[in-house]
Tab-separated table of C-alpha atoms and ligand atoms in Angstrom:
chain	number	residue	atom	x	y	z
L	1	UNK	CA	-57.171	3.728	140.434
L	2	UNK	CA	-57.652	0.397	138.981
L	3	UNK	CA	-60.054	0.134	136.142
L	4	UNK	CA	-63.840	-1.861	137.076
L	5	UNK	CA	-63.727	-4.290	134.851
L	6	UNK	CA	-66.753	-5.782	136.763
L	7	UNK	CA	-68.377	-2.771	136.697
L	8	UNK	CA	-72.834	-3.756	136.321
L	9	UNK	CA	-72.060	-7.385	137.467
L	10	UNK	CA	-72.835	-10.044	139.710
L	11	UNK	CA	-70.792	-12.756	141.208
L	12	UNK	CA	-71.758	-15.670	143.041
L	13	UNK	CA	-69.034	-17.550	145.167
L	14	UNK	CA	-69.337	-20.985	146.969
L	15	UNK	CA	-67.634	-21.084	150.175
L	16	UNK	CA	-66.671	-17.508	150.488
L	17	UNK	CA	-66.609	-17.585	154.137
L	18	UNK	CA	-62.941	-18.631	154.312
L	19	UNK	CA	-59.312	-18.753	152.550
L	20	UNK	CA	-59.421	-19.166	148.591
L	21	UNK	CA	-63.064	-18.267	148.548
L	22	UNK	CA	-63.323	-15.413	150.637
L	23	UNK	CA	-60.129	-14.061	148.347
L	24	UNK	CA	-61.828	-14.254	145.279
L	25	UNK	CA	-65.153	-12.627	146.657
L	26	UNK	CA	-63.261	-9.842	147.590
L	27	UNK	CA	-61.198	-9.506	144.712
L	28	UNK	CA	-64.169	-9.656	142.354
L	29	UNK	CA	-66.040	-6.700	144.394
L	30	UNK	CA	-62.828	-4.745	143.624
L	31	UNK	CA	-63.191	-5.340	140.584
L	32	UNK	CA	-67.136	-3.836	140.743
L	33	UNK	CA	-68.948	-6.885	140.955
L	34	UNK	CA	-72.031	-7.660	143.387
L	35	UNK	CA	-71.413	-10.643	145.264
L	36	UNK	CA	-73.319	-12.956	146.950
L	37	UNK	CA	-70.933	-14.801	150.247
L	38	UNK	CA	-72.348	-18.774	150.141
L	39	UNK	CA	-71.365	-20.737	153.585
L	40	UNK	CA	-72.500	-23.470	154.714
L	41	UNK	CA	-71.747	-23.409	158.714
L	42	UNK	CA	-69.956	-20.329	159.770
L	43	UNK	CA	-72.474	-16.980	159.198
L	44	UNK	CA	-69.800	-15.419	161.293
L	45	UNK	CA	-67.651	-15.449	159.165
L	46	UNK	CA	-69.413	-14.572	155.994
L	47	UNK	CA	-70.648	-11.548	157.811
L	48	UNK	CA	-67.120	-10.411	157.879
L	49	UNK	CA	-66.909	-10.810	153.695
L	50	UNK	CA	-69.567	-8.770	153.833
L	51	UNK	CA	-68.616	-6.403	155.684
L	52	UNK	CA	-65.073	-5.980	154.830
L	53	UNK	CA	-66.350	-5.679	150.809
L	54	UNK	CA	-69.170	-3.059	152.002
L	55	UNK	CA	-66.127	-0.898	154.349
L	56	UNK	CA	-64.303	-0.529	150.726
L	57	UNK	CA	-67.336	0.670	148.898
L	58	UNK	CA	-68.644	-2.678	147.202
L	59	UNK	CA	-72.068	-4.552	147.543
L	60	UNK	CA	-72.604	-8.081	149.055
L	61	UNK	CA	-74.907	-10.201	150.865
L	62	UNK	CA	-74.181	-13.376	152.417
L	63	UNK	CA	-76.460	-16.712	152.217
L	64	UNK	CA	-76.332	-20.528	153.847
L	65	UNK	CA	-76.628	-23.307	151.431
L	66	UNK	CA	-74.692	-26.481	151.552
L	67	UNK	CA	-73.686	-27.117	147.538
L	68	UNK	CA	-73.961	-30.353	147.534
L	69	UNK	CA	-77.913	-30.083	148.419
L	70	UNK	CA	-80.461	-29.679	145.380
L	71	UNK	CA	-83.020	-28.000	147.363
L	72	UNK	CA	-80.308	-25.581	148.802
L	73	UNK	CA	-78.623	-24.931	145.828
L	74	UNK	CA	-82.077	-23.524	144.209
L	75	UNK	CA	-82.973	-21.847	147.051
L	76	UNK	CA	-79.588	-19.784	146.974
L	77	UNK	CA	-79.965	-18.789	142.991
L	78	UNK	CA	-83.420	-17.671	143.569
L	79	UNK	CA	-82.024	-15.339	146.329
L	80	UNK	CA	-79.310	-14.153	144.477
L	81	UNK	CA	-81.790	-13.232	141.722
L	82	UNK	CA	-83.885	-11.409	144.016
L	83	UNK	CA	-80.796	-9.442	145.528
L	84	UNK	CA	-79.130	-8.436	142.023
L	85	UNK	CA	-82.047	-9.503	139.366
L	86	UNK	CA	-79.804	-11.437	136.975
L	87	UNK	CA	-76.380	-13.625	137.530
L	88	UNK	CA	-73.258	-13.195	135.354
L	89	UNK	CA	-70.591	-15.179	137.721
L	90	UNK	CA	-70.481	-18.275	139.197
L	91	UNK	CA	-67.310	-19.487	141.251
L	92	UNK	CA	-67.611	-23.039	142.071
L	93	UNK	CA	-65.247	-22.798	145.023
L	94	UNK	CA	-66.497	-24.585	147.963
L	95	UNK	CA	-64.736	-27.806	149.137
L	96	UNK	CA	-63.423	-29.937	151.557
L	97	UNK	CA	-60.464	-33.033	152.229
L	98	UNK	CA	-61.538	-36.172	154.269
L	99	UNK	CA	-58.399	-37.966	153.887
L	100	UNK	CA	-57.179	-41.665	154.725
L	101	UNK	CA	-54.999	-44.052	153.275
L	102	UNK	CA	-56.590	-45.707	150.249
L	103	UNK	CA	-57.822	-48.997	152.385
L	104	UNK	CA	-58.808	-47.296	155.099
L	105	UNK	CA	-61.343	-44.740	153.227
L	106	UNK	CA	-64.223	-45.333	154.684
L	107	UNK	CA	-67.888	-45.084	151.776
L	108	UNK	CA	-68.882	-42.205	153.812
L	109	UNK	CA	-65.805	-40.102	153.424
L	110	UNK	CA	-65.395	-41.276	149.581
L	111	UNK	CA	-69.368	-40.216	149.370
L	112	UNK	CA	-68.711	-36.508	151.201
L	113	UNK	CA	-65.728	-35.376	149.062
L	114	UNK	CA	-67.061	-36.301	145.480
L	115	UNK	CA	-70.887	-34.468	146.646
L	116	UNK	CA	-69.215	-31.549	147.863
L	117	UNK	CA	-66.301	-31.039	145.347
L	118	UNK	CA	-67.864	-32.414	142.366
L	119	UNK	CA	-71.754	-32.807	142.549
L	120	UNK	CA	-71.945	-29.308	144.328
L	121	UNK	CA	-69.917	-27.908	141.115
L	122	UNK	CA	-72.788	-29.829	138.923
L	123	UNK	CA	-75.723	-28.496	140.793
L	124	UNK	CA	-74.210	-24.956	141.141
L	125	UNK	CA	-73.404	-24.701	137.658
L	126	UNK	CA	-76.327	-25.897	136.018
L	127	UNK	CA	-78.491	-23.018	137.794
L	128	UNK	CA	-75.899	-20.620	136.509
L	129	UNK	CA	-76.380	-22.190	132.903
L	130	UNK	CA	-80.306	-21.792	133.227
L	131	UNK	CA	-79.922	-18.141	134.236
L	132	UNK	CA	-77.416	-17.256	131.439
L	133	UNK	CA	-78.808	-18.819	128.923
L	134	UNK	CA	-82.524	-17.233	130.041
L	135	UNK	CA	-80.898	-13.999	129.628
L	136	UNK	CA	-78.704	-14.322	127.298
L	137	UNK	CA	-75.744	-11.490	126.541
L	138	UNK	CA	-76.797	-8.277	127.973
L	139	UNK	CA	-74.658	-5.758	125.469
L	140	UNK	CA	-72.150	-3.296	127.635
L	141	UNK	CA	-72.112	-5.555	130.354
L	142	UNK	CA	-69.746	-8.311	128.648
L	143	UNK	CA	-69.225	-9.973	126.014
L	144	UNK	CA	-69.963	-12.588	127.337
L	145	UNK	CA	-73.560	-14.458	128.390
L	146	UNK	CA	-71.781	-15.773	131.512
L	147	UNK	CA	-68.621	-17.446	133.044
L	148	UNK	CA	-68.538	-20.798	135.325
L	149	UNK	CA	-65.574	-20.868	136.964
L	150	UNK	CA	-64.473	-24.040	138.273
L	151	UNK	CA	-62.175	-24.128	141.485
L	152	UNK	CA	-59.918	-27.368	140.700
L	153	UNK	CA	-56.207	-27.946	142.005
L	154	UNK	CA	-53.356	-28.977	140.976
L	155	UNK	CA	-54.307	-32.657	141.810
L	156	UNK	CA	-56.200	-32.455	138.673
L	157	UNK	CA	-53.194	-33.810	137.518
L	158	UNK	CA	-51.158	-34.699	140.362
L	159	UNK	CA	-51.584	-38.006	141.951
L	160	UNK	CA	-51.991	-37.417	145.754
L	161	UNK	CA	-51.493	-41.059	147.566
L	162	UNK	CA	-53.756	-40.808	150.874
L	163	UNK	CA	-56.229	-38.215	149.362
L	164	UNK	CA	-57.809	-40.748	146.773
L	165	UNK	CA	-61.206	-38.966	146.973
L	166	UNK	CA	-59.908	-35.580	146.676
L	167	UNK	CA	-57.804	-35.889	143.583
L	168	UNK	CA	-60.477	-38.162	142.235
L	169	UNK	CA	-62.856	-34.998	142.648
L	170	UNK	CA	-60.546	-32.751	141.005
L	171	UNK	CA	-59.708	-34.896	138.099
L	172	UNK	CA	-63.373	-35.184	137.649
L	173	UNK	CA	-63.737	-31.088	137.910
L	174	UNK	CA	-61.487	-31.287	134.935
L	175	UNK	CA	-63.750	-33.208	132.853
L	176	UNK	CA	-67.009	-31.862	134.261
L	177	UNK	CA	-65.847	-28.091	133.325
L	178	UNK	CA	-64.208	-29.147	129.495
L	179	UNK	CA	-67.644	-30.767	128.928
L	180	UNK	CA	-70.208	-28.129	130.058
L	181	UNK	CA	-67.416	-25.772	128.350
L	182	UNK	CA	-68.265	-27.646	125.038
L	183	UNK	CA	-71.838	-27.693	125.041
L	184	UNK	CA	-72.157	-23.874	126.321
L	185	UNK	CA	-69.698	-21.968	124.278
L	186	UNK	CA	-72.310	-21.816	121.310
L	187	UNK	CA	-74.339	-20.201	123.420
L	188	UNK	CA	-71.885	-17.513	124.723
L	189	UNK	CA	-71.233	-18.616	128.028
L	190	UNK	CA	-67.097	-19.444	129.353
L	191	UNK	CA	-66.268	-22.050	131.223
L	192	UNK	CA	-62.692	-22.051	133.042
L	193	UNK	CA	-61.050	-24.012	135.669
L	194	UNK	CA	-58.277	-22.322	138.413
L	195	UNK	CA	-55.396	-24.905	139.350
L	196	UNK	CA	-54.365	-23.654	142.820
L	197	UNK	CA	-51.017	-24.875	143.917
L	198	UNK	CA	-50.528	-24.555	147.717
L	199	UNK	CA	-52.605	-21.891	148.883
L	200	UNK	CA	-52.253	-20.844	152.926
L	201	UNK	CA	-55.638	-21.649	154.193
L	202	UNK	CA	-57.294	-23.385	157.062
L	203	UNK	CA	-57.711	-26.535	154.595
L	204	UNK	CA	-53.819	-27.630	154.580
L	205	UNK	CA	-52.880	-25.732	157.830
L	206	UNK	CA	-50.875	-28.521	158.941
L	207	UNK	CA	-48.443	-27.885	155.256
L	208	UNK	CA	-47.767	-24.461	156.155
L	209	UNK	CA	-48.443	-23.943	160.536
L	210	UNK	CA	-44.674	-24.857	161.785
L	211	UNK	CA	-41.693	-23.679	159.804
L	212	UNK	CA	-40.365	-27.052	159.106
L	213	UNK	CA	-43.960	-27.867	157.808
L	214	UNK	CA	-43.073	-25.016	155.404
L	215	UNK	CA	-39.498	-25.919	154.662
L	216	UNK	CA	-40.474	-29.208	153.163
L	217	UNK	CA	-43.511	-27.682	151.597
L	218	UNK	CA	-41.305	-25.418	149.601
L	219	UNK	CA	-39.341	-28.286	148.290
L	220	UNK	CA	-42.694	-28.802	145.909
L	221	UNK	CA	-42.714	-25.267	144.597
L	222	UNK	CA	-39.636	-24.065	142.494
L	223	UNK	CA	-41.107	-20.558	143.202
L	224	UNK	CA	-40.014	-21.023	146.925
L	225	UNK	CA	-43.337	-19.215	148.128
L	226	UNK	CA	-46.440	-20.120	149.543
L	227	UNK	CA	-49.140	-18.869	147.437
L	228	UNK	CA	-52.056	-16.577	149.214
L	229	UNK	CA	-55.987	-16.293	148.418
L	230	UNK	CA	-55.698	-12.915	146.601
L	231	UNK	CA	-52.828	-14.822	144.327
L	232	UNK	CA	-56.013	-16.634	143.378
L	233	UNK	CA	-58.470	-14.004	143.687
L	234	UNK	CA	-57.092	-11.753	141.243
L	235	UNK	CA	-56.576	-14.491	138.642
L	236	UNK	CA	-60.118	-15.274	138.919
L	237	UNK	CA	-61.128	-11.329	138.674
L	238	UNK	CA	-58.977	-11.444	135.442
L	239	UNK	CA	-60.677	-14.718	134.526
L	240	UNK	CA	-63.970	-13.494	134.689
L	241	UNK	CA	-63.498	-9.916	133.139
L	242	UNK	CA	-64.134	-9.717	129.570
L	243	UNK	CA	-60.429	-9.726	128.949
L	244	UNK	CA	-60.110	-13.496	129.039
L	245	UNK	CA	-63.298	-13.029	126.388
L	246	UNK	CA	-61.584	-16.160	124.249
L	247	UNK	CA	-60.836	-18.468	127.417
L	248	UNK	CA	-63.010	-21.164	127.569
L	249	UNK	CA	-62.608	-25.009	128.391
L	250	UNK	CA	-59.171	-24.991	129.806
L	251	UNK	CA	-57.914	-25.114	133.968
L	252	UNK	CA	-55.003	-22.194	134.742
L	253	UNK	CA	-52.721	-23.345	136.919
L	254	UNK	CA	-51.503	-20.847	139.890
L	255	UNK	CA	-48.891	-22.916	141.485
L	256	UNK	CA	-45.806	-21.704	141.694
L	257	UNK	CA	-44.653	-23.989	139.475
L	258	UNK	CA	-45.778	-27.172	141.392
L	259	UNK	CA	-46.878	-28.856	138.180
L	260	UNK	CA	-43.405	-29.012	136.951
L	261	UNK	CA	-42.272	-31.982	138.340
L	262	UNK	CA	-39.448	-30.452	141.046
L	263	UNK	CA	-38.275	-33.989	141.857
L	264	UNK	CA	-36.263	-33.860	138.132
L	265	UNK	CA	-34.926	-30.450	139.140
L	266	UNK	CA	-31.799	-32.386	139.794
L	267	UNK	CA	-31.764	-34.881	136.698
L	268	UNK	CA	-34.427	-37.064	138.962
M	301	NAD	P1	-61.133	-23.534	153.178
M	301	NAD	O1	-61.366	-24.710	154.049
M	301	NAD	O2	-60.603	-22.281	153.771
M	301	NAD	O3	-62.445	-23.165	152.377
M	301	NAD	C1	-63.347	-24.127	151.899
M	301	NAD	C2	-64.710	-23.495	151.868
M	301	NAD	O4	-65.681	-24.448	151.381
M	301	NAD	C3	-65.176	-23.087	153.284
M	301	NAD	O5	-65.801	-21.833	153.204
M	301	NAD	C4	-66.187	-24.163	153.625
M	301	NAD	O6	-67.171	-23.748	154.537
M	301	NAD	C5	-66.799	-24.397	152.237
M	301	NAD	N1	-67.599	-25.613	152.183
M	301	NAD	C6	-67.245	-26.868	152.555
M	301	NAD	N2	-68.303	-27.699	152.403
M	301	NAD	C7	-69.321	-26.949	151.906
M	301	NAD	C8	-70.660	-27.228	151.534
M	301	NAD	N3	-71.174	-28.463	151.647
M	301	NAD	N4	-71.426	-26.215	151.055
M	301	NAD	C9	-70.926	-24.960	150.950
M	301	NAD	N5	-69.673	-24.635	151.300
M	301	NAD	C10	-68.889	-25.616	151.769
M	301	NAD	O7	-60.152	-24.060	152.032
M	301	NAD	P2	-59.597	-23.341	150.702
M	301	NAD	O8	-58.186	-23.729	150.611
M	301	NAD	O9	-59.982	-21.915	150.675
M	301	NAD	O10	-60.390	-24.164	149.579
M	301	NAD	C11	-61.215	-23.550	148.609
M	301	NAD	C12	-61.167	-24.361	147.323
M	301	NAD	O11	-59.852	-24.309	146.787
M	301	NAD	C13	-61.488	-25.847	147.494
M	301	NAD	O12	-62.258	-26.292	146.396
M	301	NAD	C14	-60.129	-26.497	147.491
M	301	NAD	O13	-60.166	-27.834	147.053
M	301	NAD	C15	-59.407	-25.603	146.499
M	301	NAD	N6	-57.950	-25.656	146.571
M	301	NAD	C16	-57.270	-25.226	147.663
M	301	NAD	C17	-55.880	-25.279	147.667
M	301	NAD	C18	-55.046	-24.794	148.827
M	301	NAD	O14	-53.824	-25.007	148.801
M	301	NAD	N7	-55.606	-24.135	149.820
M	301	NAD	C19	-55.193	-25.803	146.570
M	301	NAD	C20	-55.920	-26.267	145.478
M	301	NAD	C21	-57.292	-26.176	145.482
C-alpha cells in the first residue's frame, strides 16, 4: 500500500471541479490529505470530486468561490478553516484561456485572464500565508509551516503568439511565486510552481479531440504522449509531501519534454 505522506493534512485546490485540478485533488487525498473542491460554476461536478475521494476512503468538501473575487476568496478560507481547523496546502490551480490574435484582444479578455490566472493566485495565496504563518509549524505534521503551490505552464517560458494574455499570466506566476517564495522561506513556508506541458483537458480540447489534432500536437513533445491530470497530480502530491522539504522558489516542468525546443531536433 502506498505510504500517506499526507497523512493529518489539509489541502485546498482552486478549480478542482475539472481536468488538472480535479487530478491533483484526488491525488493529494490519496496521499491522506483533507481537501477542500473550489469551483466556481459547475457544483455538479465538484460533487463528483467529492464523492469519488469519499468512495476511496478520503475526506472532502466542495465550496463556490470565484478566485479572482476578494470577498469570495475570504469567504472560502474561513470555510475551509471551519471544515479542517487549520490549512497546510494551497494549490493555486484555477484558470482559464480567452484567446485572440494580439490586435484583436479585446481590454475585457486581457482584464479576465490576468484576474483569474494571476490576481486569483495573489488573493489565494496570501490567505494561505496568513494561516501558516498564524500557526506556524505544527511538529509531526511536516516540516514544513506550509506549501503554495503555484499552477503555471510551460508558457512561463514559451512564447504563445495568439494567447498574449495567457502566457503573460504565466510568466507573471513565475515571478509572483519566486517572490512570495523569497519573503516566506524564513518563515518555513515552500513555495513551488508546476510547468504542465500539454495536459488532456476540456481547456485545449480542440489540441487533442481529432487524431490529426493529436498528430501535430505530438510534434511539440519529444515524449510522443499526451500528458494526463494524475501525471500532474502525483507530482504535486510529491511536491507537497515533506519529501520535497528543500524545494522552494523554483517551477517543475511536467512536459514531456516540450521545453526543449523540438524544432532543433533536426539541426533547426
Ligand atoms: P480546465 O478548464 O479543465 O480547468 C480549469 C479550472 O479552473 C476549472 O475547474 C474552472 O472552473 C476553474 N476556474 C476558471 N475560472 C475560475 C474562477 N474565476 N474561480 C475559480 N475557478 C475557476 O483546465 P485545466 O487544463 O485543468 O487547467 C488547470 C490549470 O492548469 C490552469 O491554470 C491552466 O492554465 C493550467 N495548465 C493546463 C495545461 C493543459 O495542457 N491542460 C497546461 C499548462 C497549464
Amino acid at each position: 500500500m502506498e505510504t500517506q505522506k499526507l497523512k493529518g493534512q489539509s489541502a485546498l485546490v482552486t478549480g478542482a471541479d475539472s481536468g488538472i485540478g480535479k487530478g491533483v485533488a484526488i491525488a493529494l487525498a490519496q496521499a491522506g490529505a483533507k481537501v477542500l473542491i473550489n469551483y466556481n460554476s459547475n457544483q455538479e461536478s465538484a460533487e463528483e470530486v467529492v464523492a469519488e475521494i469519499k468512495e476511496k476512503g478520503g475526506d472532502a468538501h466542495c465550496f463556490q468561490a470565484d478566485v479572482s473575487s476578494e470577498h469570495d476568496v475570504q469567504a472560502m478560507f474561513a470555510k475551509h478553516l471551519e471544515l479542517f481547523g487549520s490549512i497546510d496546502i494551497l494549490v493555486n490551480n484555477a484558470g482559464l484561456q480567452k484567446d485572440a490574435k494580439f490586435i484583436d484582444m479585446t481590454l475585457v479578455d486581457w482584464n479576465k485572464v490576468i484576474d483569474v490566472n494571476l490576481t486569483g493566485q495573489f488573493l489565494c495565496s496570501r490567505e494561505a500565508a496568513k494561516a501558516f504563518l498564524a500557526r506556524g509549524v505544527v511538529e509531526g505534521v511536516s516540516r514544513s509551516a506550509g506549501k503554495i503551490i503555484c499552477m503555471s505552464s510551460v508558457h512561463e517560458v514559451i512564447p504563445w503568439a495568439g494567447h498574449v494574455n495567457y502566457a503573460a499570466s504565466k510568466g507573471g506566476i513565475n515571478m509572483f511565486m519566486k517572490s512570495i517564495a523569497q519573503e516566506l522561506a524564513p518563515h518555513k513556508i515552500r513555495v513551488v510552481g508546476i510547468g504542465p506541458g500539454a495536459i488532456q483537458t476540456p481547456i485545449n480540447k480542440e489540441a487533442w479531440e481529432t487524431p490529426e489534432a493529436l498528430d501535430k500536437l505530438l510534434e511539440l513533445i519529444p515524449y510522443k504522449r499526451i500528458g494526463k491530470p494524475e501525471d500532474i497530480g502525483k507530482l504535486v502530491a510529491w511536491v507537497a509531501s515533506d519529501e520535497a522539504d528543500y524545494i522552494t522558489g523554483t517551477t517543475i516542468f511536467s512536459d514531456g519534454g516540450m521545453t526543449l525546443y523540438p524544432g532543433f531536433e533536426d539541426n533547426g
